[in-house]
Amino acid sequence: MRRLRDLLRSAILRGTFPGGVLPTEAELMASYGATRATVRETLAVLRREGLIDRRPGVGTHVVVKAVMTQLVEAHGVEPPGQESLLNRRLRARELDRSMIPLPHLAADRLGVPAGVPCLRLEYVSLFGDEPHGMATNYVLNPEAGRMRDQPFVHDWYALLNEAGVGYEQSEFVCGCAPADAATAALLGIAEGSPLITIEQVISDASGRPFNLAYIHVRGDRFLFVSSAARRH
Amino acid sequence: MRRLRDLLRSAILRGTFPGGVLPTEAELMASYGATRATVRETLAVLRREGLIDRRPGVGTHVVVKAVMTQLVEAHGVEPPGQESLLNRRLRARELDRSMIPLPHLAADRLGVPAGVPCLRLEYVSLFGDEPHGMATNYVLNPEAGRMRDQPFVHDWYALLNEAGVGYEQSEFVCGCAPADAATAALLGIAEGSPLITIEQVISDASGRPFNLAYIHVRGDRFLFVSSAARRH
């Protein structure tokens, strides 16, 4: 079940089934040496995940396709490609933009005293009509001052650029966590759905961290691609 | 709640609370301008995630600490650091090792005909006594032949090295998914718990992909660190 699920899930998300039509139960049984019960259970899991739809007499259809982002582009330090999500294909819906005293734990992370003024900017990121993720950003001065009144239209890096905020380095700490009720409602998913968590720190040319972000991405269809080769 | 959860979660996983003791409810209310109800709800969510324990009269304690892995080391193309998980700190528990005809969808992904012989090697990866993740690998010949009888002790890259299998490139497609019942049982977590999913393709020096893996990692405490800087 697990093995078939992994293989089908990947092929569904990559959009490799012609016309979005999955093989029949009989074909899957033959191809994978699986029992009918296993095939049905696997398809049921994929349907519960919202990846496929099954209709009697019609068959099994793919209902989503993954959107892939190169991790290096997600870091914001490489120019986005033509097809990239970060090439103005996302839209931001602001939830909160306010100057606040920097909270203690955020201050620890940025290495500055708690209570210094910071811009808190919280938003949902949309791809088409679909929520892609949400993020809470804490930005220190002087960058906060430049960003405070800058319209936020596309993605975070476009906002930084438009506000004239330069940056050099980006660090991610990536994991996953179940969506809490409020986040789930904002993203249109069930409470407890798995989300990719990214804690990001962005630093300027002198290495000073000025931006801390807590990002939650729908990792069921927004995937990150990372490639590495040996150096010689 | 969401904001406080993000900040506390990060600090818990990073091990930044002295002695593993969280601030009191009153301190958290004062520091974050939160109501007692919000603080309690947040701590309840973190407890349900298995990150903290709360005892009346004793307070709130951290019960786990995250294990961080550099993503570039996870790719297997850089030598692991002294403290790295990939420096023989993981142990493999094999679930299956067999020569099978390569399944269709795996064949599509590797660009070879379905049915060619492949080594399927499935295992749980342990860090100390704690399951770190699990993976199903499909390996083509001639590499499969070299690995077929090689003892698997630590991590996948140690196995490749010990079997004399060279490789040059590694690609990850990362997302997340809820654990199915069988995977959850193997990893000692609840069904539906969020897992990081990594589809990996490893290629040789000629660029030929010879190894496909479906990896599931407990992303609630095994985190990946990725850093990027602008190139000039």
Short mmCIF file of C-alpha atoms in Angstrom, two decimals:
data_model
loop_
_atom_site.label_atom_id
_atom_site.label_comp_id
_atom_site.label_asym_id
_atom_site.label_seq_id
_atom_site.Cartn_x
_atom_site.Cartn_y
_atom_site.Cartn_z
CA MET A 1 0.00 0.00 0.00
CA ARG A 2 2.74 2.42 1.11
CA ARG A 3 4.90 1.64 -1.93
CA LEU A 4 2.06 1.96 -4.41
CA ARG A 5 0.91 5.15 -2.72
CA ASP A 6 4.39 6.69 -3.03
CA LEU A 7 4.62 5.84 -6.72
CA LEU A 8 1.09 6.95 -7.60
CA ARG A 9 1.33 10.12 -5.52
CA SER A 10 4.51 11.18 -7.31
CA ALA A 11 3.09 10.45 -10.75
CA ILE A 12 -0.17 12.29 -9.93
CA LEU A 13 1.65 15.37 -8.63
CA ARG A 14 4.05 15.38 -11.60
CA GLY A 15 1.12 15.18 -14.02
CA THR A 16 2.45 12.11 -15.82
CA PHE A 17 -0.87 10.27 -16.42
CA PRO A 18 -2.07 11.01 -19.98
CA GLY A 19 -5.29 13.03 -19.79
CA GLY A 20 -5.11 12.83 -16.01
CA VAL A 21 -6.64 9.35 -16.13
CA LEU A 22 -5.24 6.73 -13.77
CA PRO A 23 -4.94 3.06 -14.78
CA THR A 24 -7.89 0.85 -13.83
CA GLU A 25 -7.86 -1.21 -10.64
CA ALA A 26 -7.16 -4.33 -12.72
CA GLU A 27 -4.21 -2.65 -14.45
CA LEU A 28 -2.77 -1.46 -11.14
CA MET A 29 -3.17 -4.96 -9.66
CA ALA A 30 -1.31 -6.45 -12.62
CA SER A 31 1.44 -3.81 -12.76
CA TYR A 32 2.25 -3.79 -9.05
CA GLY A 33 1.38 -7.32 -8.03
CA ALA A 34 -1.10 -5.89 -5.55
CA THR A 35 -4.42 -7.28 -4.37
CA ARG A 36 -7.65 -5.49 -5.24
CA ALA A 37 -8.04 -4.57 -1.55
CA THR A 38 -4.60 -2.90 -1.53
CA VAL A 39 -5.30 -1.00 -4.74
CA ARG A 40 -8.65 0.23 -3.41
CA GLU A 41 -7.20 1.23 -0.06
CA THR A 42 -4.38 3.13 -1.78
CA LEU A 43 -6.79 4.97 -4.07
CA ALA A 44 -8.98 5.80 -1.05
CA VAL A 45 -5.99 7.35 0.74
CA LEU A 46 -5.11 9.42 -2.33
CA ARG A 47 -8.72 10.56 -2.61
CA ARG A 48 -8.80 11.59 1.06
CA GLU A 49 -5.65 13.61 0.40
CA GLY A 50 -7.59 15.46 -2.32
CA LEU A 51 -5.36 14.27 -5.16
CA ILE A 52 -7.82 12.19 -7.21
CA ASP A 53 -11.52 11.77 -7.82
CA ARG A 54 -13.20 8.42 -8.48
CA ARG A 55 -16.53 8.00 -10.25
CA PRO A 56 -18.27 4.72 -10.96
CA GLY A 57 -18.24 3.97 -14.67
CA VAL A 58 -15.94 6.91 -15.36
CA GLY A 59 -12.76 5.90 -13.58
CA THR A 60 -10.12 7.64 -11.53
CA HIS A 61 -9.02 11.15 -12.43
CA VAL A 62 -6.29 13.42 -11.20
CA VAL A 63 -7.74 16.61 -9.72
CA VAL A 64 -4.55 18.49 -8.83
CA LYS A 65 -1.07 18.94 -10.16
CA ALA A 66 1.88 19.99 -8.07
CA VAL A 67 3.50 23.35 -8.47
CA MET A 68 7.27 22.97 -8.18
CA THR A 69 9.60 25.66 -6.96
CA GLN A 70 13.38 25.48 -7.02
CA LEU A 71 14.52 25.82 -3.43
CA VAL A 72 17.27 28.23 -4.45
CA GLU A 73 14.60 30.52 -5.96
CA ALA A 74 12.48 30.19 -2.82
CA HIS A 75 15.48 31.59 -0.94
CA GLY A 76 15.13 34.76 -3.00
CA VAL A 77 18.80 35.03 -3.90
CA GLU A 78 18.60 33.89 -7.53
CA PRO A 79 16.55 35.63 -10.21
CA PRO A 80 13.32 33.64 -10.72
CA GLY A 81 12.88 31.80 -14.01
CA GLN A 82 10.10 32.59 -16.47
CA GLU A 83 7.83 29.87 -15.09
CA SER A 84 8.75 30.46 -11.47
CA LEU A 85 6.11 31.05 -8.82
CA LEU A 86 8.33 33.91 -7.71
CA ASN A 87 8.06 35.62 -11.09
CA ARG A 88 5.03 37.65 -9.98
CA ARG A 89 2.72 34.65 -10.15
CA LEU A 90 1.76 34.83 -6.46
CA ARG A 91 -0.58 37.39 -4.94
CA ALA A 92 -0.40 38.52 -1.32
CA ARG A 93 -3.47 39.03 0.86
CA GLU A 94 -2.43 40.98 3.92
CA LEU A 95 -3.76 39.96 7.31
CA ASP A 96 -1.79 42.37 9.46
CA ARG A 97 0.75 45.15 8.99
CA SER A 98 1.74 46.96 12.14
CA MET A 99 4.71 48.42 13.97
CA ILE A 100 5.09 46.56 17.27
CA PRO A 101 7.75 46.01 19.93
CA LEU A 102 9.75 42.97 18.80
CA PRO A 103 8.66 39.88 20.83
CA HIS A 104 11.29 38.24 23.09
CA LEU A 105 11.85 35.01 21.19
CA ALA A 106 11.98 36.81 17.83
CA ALA A 107 14.56 39.16 19.34
CA ASP A 108 16.67 36.22 20.54
CA ARG A 109 16.60 34.79 17.03
CA LEU A 110 17.64 38.07 15.40
CA GLY A 111 20.23 38.86 18.10
CA VAL A 112 18.75 42.22 19.12
CA PRO A 113 17.08 43.43 22.34
CA ALA A 114 13.41 42.56 22.82
CA GLY A 115 11.07 45.50 22.45
CA VAL A 116 12.87 47.34 19.65
CA PRO A 117 10.38 48.54 17.03
CA CYS A 118 9.64 46.09 14.26
CA LEU A 119 7.25 45.76 11.36
CA ARG A 120 5.02 42.72 11.69
CA LEU A 121 3.57 41.76 8.34
CA GLU A 122 1.36 38.72 8.08
CA TYR A 123 -0.19 37.48 4.86
CA VAL A 124 -1.70 34.65 2.88
CA SER A 125 0.04 33.89 -0.39
CA LEU A 126 -2.28 32.95 -3.27
CA PHE A 127 -1.50 31.07 -6.49
CA GLY A 128 -4.44 31.72 -8.77
CA ASP A 129 -7.39 31.41 -6.42
CA GLU A 130 -5.66 28.78 -4.32
CA PRO A 131 -3.90 29.57 -1.04
CA HIS A 132 -0.26 28.56 -1.34
CA GLY A 133 0.76 29.33 2.21
CA MET A 134 0.92 31.99 4.87
CA ALA A 135 3.68 33.80 6.67
CA THR A 136 4.37 36.09 9.60
CA ASN A 137 7.35 38.40 9.12
CA TYR A 138 9.21 40.47 11.70
CA VAL A 139 11.36 43.19 10.10
CA LEU A 140 13.80 45.46 11.95
CA ASN A 141 14.61 49.09 11.19
CA PRO A 142 15.82 50.69 9.00
CA GLU A 143 14.29 48.18 6.55
CA ALA A 144 10.95 48.25 8.41
CA GLY A 145 10.67 51.99 7.78
CA ARG A 146 11.16 51.56 4.04
CA MET A 147 8.60 48.75 3.84
CA ARG A 148 5.98 50.17 6.12
CA ASP A 149 3.90 51.88 3.43
CA GLN A 150 5.01 49.90 0.39
CA PRO A 151 2.09 48.17 -1.39
CA PHE A 152 2.42 44.38 -1.15
CA VAL A 153 1.20 42.81 -4.39
CA HIS A 154 3.13 39.66 -5.29
CA ASP A 155 5.72 37.82 -3.21
CA TRP A 156 7.98 38.81 -0.34
CA TYR A 157 11.09 39.30 -2.47
CA ALA A 158 9.21 41.55 -4.90
CA LEU A 159 8.12 43.60 -1.86
CA LEU A 160 11.70 43.87 -0.58
CA ASN A 161 12.92 44.93 -4.02
CA GLU A 162 10.16 47.47 -4.55
CA ALA A 163 10.83 48.95 -1.11
CA GLY A 164 14.52 49.30 -2.00
CA VAL A 165 15.60 46.82 0.68
CA GLY A 166 18.79 44.99 -0.22
CA TYR A 167 19.64 41.56 1.19
CA GLU A 168 22.38 39.00 0.65
CA GLN A 169 21.68 35.83 2.59
CA SER A 170 18.70 33.65 3.37
CA GLU A 171 18.54 30.71 5.75
CA PHE A 172 15.69 28.20 6.02
CA VAL A 173 14.98 25.72 8.78
CA CYS A 174 12.45 23.36 7.21
CA GLY A 175 10.17 20.86 8.90
CA CYS A 176 6.47 20.10 9.02
CA ALA A 177 3.60 20.50 11.44
CA PRO A 178 -0.17 19.98 11.53
CA ALA A 179 -2.24 23.05 10.63
CA ASP A 180 -3.95 24.69 13.60
CA ALA A 181 -7.61 25.64 13.20
CA ALA A 182 -6.99 29.29 12.31
CA THR A 183 -4.28 28.54 9.74
CA ALA A 184 -6.36 25.74 8.25
CA ALA A 185 -9.30 28.11 7.80
CA LEU A 186 -7.10 30.69 6.08
CA LEU A 187 -5.65 28.08 3.72
CA GLY A 188 -8.93 26.28 3.03
CA ILE A 189 -7.70 22.94 4.35
CA ALA A 190 -8.74 20.65 7.21
CA GLU A 191 -7.37 21.27 10.70
CA GLY A 192 -4.41 18.96 11.25
CA SER A 193 -3.45 18.86 7.56
CA PRO A 194 0.31 18.66 7.15
CA LEU A 195 2.08 21.92 6.33
CA ILE A 196 5.71 22.53 5.50
CA THR A 197 7.14 24.87 8.12
CA ILE A 198 9.96 27.20 7.16
CA GLU A 199 11.67 29.50 9.62
CA GLN A 200 13.56 32.03 7.54
CA VAL A 201 16.21 34.56 8.49
CA ILE A 202 17.23 37.14 5.88
CA SER A 203 20.45 39.12 6.34
CA ASP A 204 21.94 42.21 4.72
CA ALA A 205 25.33 42.57 3.04
CA SER A 206 27.09 42.97 6.41
CA GLY A 207 25.60 39.68 7.67
CA ARG A 208 23.15 41.45 10.00
CA PRO A 209 19.84 39.52 10.21
CA PHE A 210 16.95 41.97 9.80
CA ASN A 211 13.99 39.76 8.81
CA LEU A 212 12.58 36.73 10.62
CA ALA A 213 9.70 34.83 9.04
CA TYR A 214 7.52 31.89 10.04
CA ILE A 215 6.19 30.42 6.82
CA HIS A 216 3.65 27.62 6.36
CA VAL A 217 3.29 26.13 2.89
CA ARG A 218 0.79 23.59 1.60
CA GLY A 219 3.33 20.83 1.03
CA ASP A 220 0.71 18.55 -0.50
CA ARG A 221 0.92 20.34 -3.82
CA PHE A 222 3.53 23.06 -3.57
CA LEU A 223 6.79 21.15 -3.72
CA PHE A 224 10.38 22.27 -3.44
CA VAL A 225 13.10 20.95 -5.71
CA SER A 226 16.66 20.85 -4.48
CA SER A 227 19.60 19.63 -6.54
CA ALA A 228 23.18 19.03 -5.54
CA ALA A 229 26.28 17.68 -7.24
CA ARG A 230 29.68 16.76 -5.91
CA ARG A 231 32.31 19.44 -6.11
CA HIS A 232 35.67 18.36 -7.47
CA MET B 1 -2.13 31.81 19.08
CA ARG B 2 -0.54 31.05 15.70
CA ARG B 3 2.20 33.66 16.20
CA LEU B 4 3.00 32.60 19.75
CA ARG B 5 2.98 28.95 18.66
CA ASP B 6 5.50 29.65 15.86
CA LEU B 7 7.86 31.49 18.22
CA LEU B 8 7.61 28.95 21.06
CA ARG B 9 7.89 26.00 18.71
CA SER B 10 11.09 27.33 17.20
CA ALA B 11 12.64 28.10 20.59
CA ILE B 12 11.65 24.65 21.94
CA LEU B 13 13.10 22.82 18.96
CA ARG B 14 16.29 24.92 19.03
CA GLY B 15 16.74 24.18 22.73
CA THR B 16 16.97 27.83 23.73
CA PHE B 17 15.05 27.70 27.03
CA PRO B 18 17.55 27.46 29.92
CA GLY B 19 17.14 24.08 31.60
CA GLY B 20 14.34 23.27 29.18
CA VAL B 21 11.93 25.27 31.35
CA LEU B 22 9.37 27.44 29.58
CA PRO B 23 8.29 30.81 31.00
CA THR B 24 5.17 30.77 33.19
CA GLU B 25 1.75 31.54 31.76
CA ALA B 26 1.90 34.97 33.41
CA GLU B 27 5.31 35.69 31.84
CA LEU B 28 4.11 34.60 28.40
CA MET B 29 0.97 36.76 28.73
CA ALA B 30 3.13 39.77 29.64
CA SER B 31 5.80 39.16 26.98
CA TYR B 32 3.43 38.56 24.10
CA GLY B 33 0.41 40.66 25.07
CA ALA B 34 -1.67 37.47 24.94
CA THR B 35 -4.67 36.49 27.04
CA ARG B 36 -4.43 33.58 29.45
CA ALA B 37 -6.80 31.62 27.20
CA THR B 38 -4.49 32.12 24.19
CA VAL B 39 -1.40 31.11 26.16
CA ARG B 40 -3.12 27.98 27.46
CA GLU B 41 -4.45 27.02 24.03
CA THR B 42 -0.99 27.48 22.52
CA LEU B 43 0.67 25.34 25.19
CA ALA B 44 -2.02 22.68 24.70
CA VAL B 45 -1.26 22.55 20.95
CA LEU B 46 2.47 22.20 21.65
CA ARG B 47 1.78 19.45 24.15
CA ARG B 48 -0.40 17.59 21.66
CA GLU B 49 2.49 17.83 19.19
CA GLY B 50 4.65 16.07 21.80
CA LEU B 51 7.04 18.99 22.25
CA ILE B 52 6.39 19.89 25.89
CA ASP B 53 5.07 18.43 29.10
CA ARG B 54 3.06 20.39 31.69
CA ARG B 55 2.72 19.41 35.35
CA PRO B 56 0.77 21.30 37.97
CA GLY B 57 3.12 22.95 40.46
CA VAL B 58 6.16 22.00 38.37
CA GLY B 59 5.65 24.04 35.22
CA THR B 60 6.18 23.50 31.53
CA HIS B 61 9.19 21.53 30.31
CA VAL B 62 10.64 20.84 26.92
CA VAL B 63 10.66 17.10 26.17
CA VAL B 64 12.32 17.06 22.75
CA LYS B 65 15.00 18.93 20.91
CA ALA B 66 15.26 19.11 17.16
CA VAL B 67 18.03 17.39 15.27
CA MET B 68 19.18 19.62 12.44
CA THR B 69 20.71 18.38 9.22
CA GLN B 70 22.24 20.57 6.54
CA LEU B 71 20.25 19.92 3.38
CA VAL B 72 23.45 19.74 1.34
CA GLU B 73 24.66 16.91 3.60
CA ALA B 74 21.29 15.17 3.29
CA HIS B 75 21.92 15.15 -0.47
CA GLY B 76 24.97 13.00 0.19
CA VAL B 77 27.33 14.97 -2.01
CA GLU B 78 29.30 16.79 0.71
CA PRO B 79 31.32 15.04 3.40
CA PRO B 80 29.27 15.05 6.62
CA GLY B 81 30.50 17.23 9.50
CA GLN B 82 31.57 15.77 12.85
CA GLU B 83 28.16 16.34 14.41
CA SER B 84 26.20 15.36 11.33
CA LEU B 85 23.46 12.74 11.45
CA LEU B 86 25.12 11.34 8.35
CA ASN B 87 28.40 10.77 10.16
CA ARG B 88 27.41 7.22 11.14
CA ARG B 89 24.95 8.40 13.77
CA LEU B 90 21.95 6.73 12.14
CA ARG B 91 21.22 3.04 12.21
CA ALA B 92 19.26 1.23 9.52
CA ARG B 93 16.64 -1.41 10.28
CA GLU B 94 15.87 -3.27 7.07
CA LEU B 95 12.28 -4.12 6.22
CA ASP B 96 12.82 -5.59 2.78
CA ARG B 97 15.71 -6.31 0.43
CA SER B 98 14.79 -8.11 -2.75
CA MET B 99 15.47 -8.18 -6.47
CA ILE B 100 12.21 -7.40 -8.27
CA PRO B 101 11.09 -6.29 -11.72
CA LEU B 102 11.13 -2.46 -11.64
CA PRO B 103 7.54 -1.16 -11.25
CA HIS B 104 6.11 0.93 -14.11
CA LEU B 105 6.01 4.33 -12.46
CA ALA B 106 9.47 3.91 -10.98
CA ALA B 107 10.71 2.97 -14.46
CA ASP B 108 9.15 6.13 -15.94
CA ARG B 109 10.93 8.21 -13.32
CA LEU B 110 14.31 6.59 -13.98
CA GLY B 111 13.85 6.61 -17.76
CA VAL B 112 14.26 2.85 -18.23
CA PRO B 113 11.85 0.10 -19.35
CA ALA B 114 9.48 -1.30 -16.72
CA GLY B 115 10.37 -4.80 -15.57
CA VAL B 116 14.15 -4.52 -15.68
CA PRO B 117 15.66 -6.10 -12.56
CA CYS B 118 16.08 -3.76 -9.61
CA LEU B 119 17.04 -3.99 -5.96
CA ARG B 120 14.23 -2.84 -3.70
CA LEU B 121 15.57 -1.93 -0.29
CA GLU B 122 13.20 -0.60 2.33
CA TYR B 123 14.27 0.45 5.82
CA VAL B 124 13.55 2.46 8.92
CA SER B 125 16.28 4.89 9.90
CA LEU B 126 16.91 5.20 13.65
CA PHE B 127 18.59 8.00 15.59
CA GLY B 128 19.39 6.54 18.99
CA ASP B 129 16.24 4.58 19.76
CA GLU B 130 14.04 7.03 17.91
CA PRO B 131 12.79 6.42 14.37
CA HIS B 132 13.99 9.25 12.18
CA GLY B 133 12.23 8.21 9.01
CA MET B 134 11.78 5.43 6.51
CA ALA B 135 12.57 4.94 2.86
CA THR B 136 11.93 2.69 -0.10
CA ASN B 137 14.78 2.57 -2.61
CA TYR B 138 14.78 1.20 -6.15
CA VAL B 139 18.31 0.62 -7.49
CA LEU B 140 19.19 -0.41 -11.05
CA ASN B 141 22.02 -2.67 -12.18
CA PRO B 142 24.97 -2.71 -12.14
CA GLU B 143 24.81 -0.84 -8.81
CA ALA B 144 22.08 -3.18 -7.54
CA GLY B 145 24.41 -6.14 -7.95
CA ARG B 146 27.12 -4.50 -5.88
CA MET B 147 24.70 -3.56 -3.11
CA ARG B 148 22.70 -6.73 -3.01
CA ASP B 149 24.70 -8.49 -0.27
CA GLN B 150 26.36 -5.46 1.36
CA PRO B 151 25.50 -5.15 5.08
CA PHE B 152 23.42 -2.00 5.73
CA VAL B 153 24.45 -0.50 9.07
CA HIS B 154 24.24 3.30 9.09
CA ASP B 155 22.83 5.57 6.40
CA TRP B 156 22.19 5.19 2.68
CA TYR B 157 25.32 7.05 1.59
CA ALA B 158 27.52 4.91 3.86
CA LEU B 159 25.93 1.87 2.20
CA LEU B 160 26.64 3.20 -1.30
CA ASN B 161 30.24 3.96 -0.34
CA GLU B 162 30.83 0.60 1.30
CA ALA B 163 29.38 -1.17 -1.74
CA GLY B 164 31.77 0.77 -3.99
CA VAL B 165 28.92 2.58 -5.76
CA GLY B 166 29.94 6.02 -7.01
CA TYR B 167 27.43 8.79 -7.59
CA GLU B 168 27.62 12.44 -8.55
CA GLN B 169 24.20 14.08 -8.38
CA SER B 170 21.22 14.01 -6.07
CA GLU B 171 17.83 15.63 -6.62
CA PHE B 172 15.11 16.04 -3.99
CA VAL B 173 11.45 16.87 -4.51
CA CYS B 174 10.27 17.84 -1.03
CA GLY B 175 6.74 18.15 0.29
CA CYS B 176 4.70 16.75 3.15
CA ALA B 177 1.92 14.22 3.64
CA PRO B 178 0.00 12.60 6.48
CA ALA B 179 1.43 9.29 7.71
CA ASP B 180 -0.58 6.23 6.69
CA ALA B 181 -1.32 3.63 9.35
CA ALA B 182 1.55 1.30 8.45
CA THR B 183 4.16 4.05 8.25
CA ALA B 184 2.89 5.61 11.48
CA ALA B 185 3.25 2.27 13.28
CA LEU B 186 6.82 1.85 12.00
CA LEU B 187 7.76 5.36 13.12
CA GLY B 188 5.94 5.25 16.45
CA ILE B 189 3.71 8.22 15.65
CA ALA B 190 -0.05 8.69 15.28
CA GLU B 191 -1.70 7.96 11.94
CA GLY B 192 -2.12 11.23 10.06
CA SER B 193 0.94 12.85 11.67
CA PRO B 194 2.73 15.12 9.21
CA LEU B 195 5.80 13.69 7.52
CA ILE B 196 8.26 15.37 5.20
CA THR B 197 8.19 13.54 1.87
CA ILE B 198 11.33 13.45 -0.24
CA GLU B 199 11.46 11.86 -3.65
CA GLN B 200 15.14 11.42 -4.44
CA VAL B 201 16.90 10.55 -7.68
CA ILE B 202 20.62 9.76 -7.51
CA SER B 203 22.70 9.76 -10.69
CA ASP B 204 26.14 8.55 -11.64
CA ALA B 205 29.01 10.52 -13.18
CA SER B 206 27.49 10.20 -16.66
CA GLY B 207 24.19 11.69 -15.46
CA ARG B 208 22.39 8.33 -15.58
CA PRO B 209 19.82 8.04 -12.76
CA PHE B 210 20.21 4.66 -11.06
CA ASN B 211 18.52 5.11 -7.69
CA LEU B 212 14.98 6.30 -6.92
CA ALA B 213 13.91 6.70 -3.32
CA TYR B 214 10.70 7.61 -1.52
CA ILE B 215 11.71 8.96 1.87
CA HIS B 216 9.48 9.96 4.78
CA VAL B 217 11.07 11.92 7.61
CA ARG B 218 9.61 12.96 10.95
CA GLY B 219 9.64 16.69 10.21
CA ASP B 220 8.43 17.53 13.71
CA ARG B 221 11.93 17.12 15.12
CA PHE B 222 14.28 16.26 12.29
CA LEU B 223 14.74 19.58 10.53
CA PHE B 224 16.63 20.54 7.40
CA VAL B 225 18.73 23.67 7.19
CA SER B 226 19.27 25.32 3.83
CA SER B 227 21.37 28.43 3.29
CA ALA B 228 21.81 30.54 0.20
CA ALA B 229 23.65 33.74 -0.63
CA ARG B 230 23.62 35.94 -3.70
CA ARG B 231 26.29 35.26 -6.27
CA HIS B 232 28.12 38.32 -7.57
#
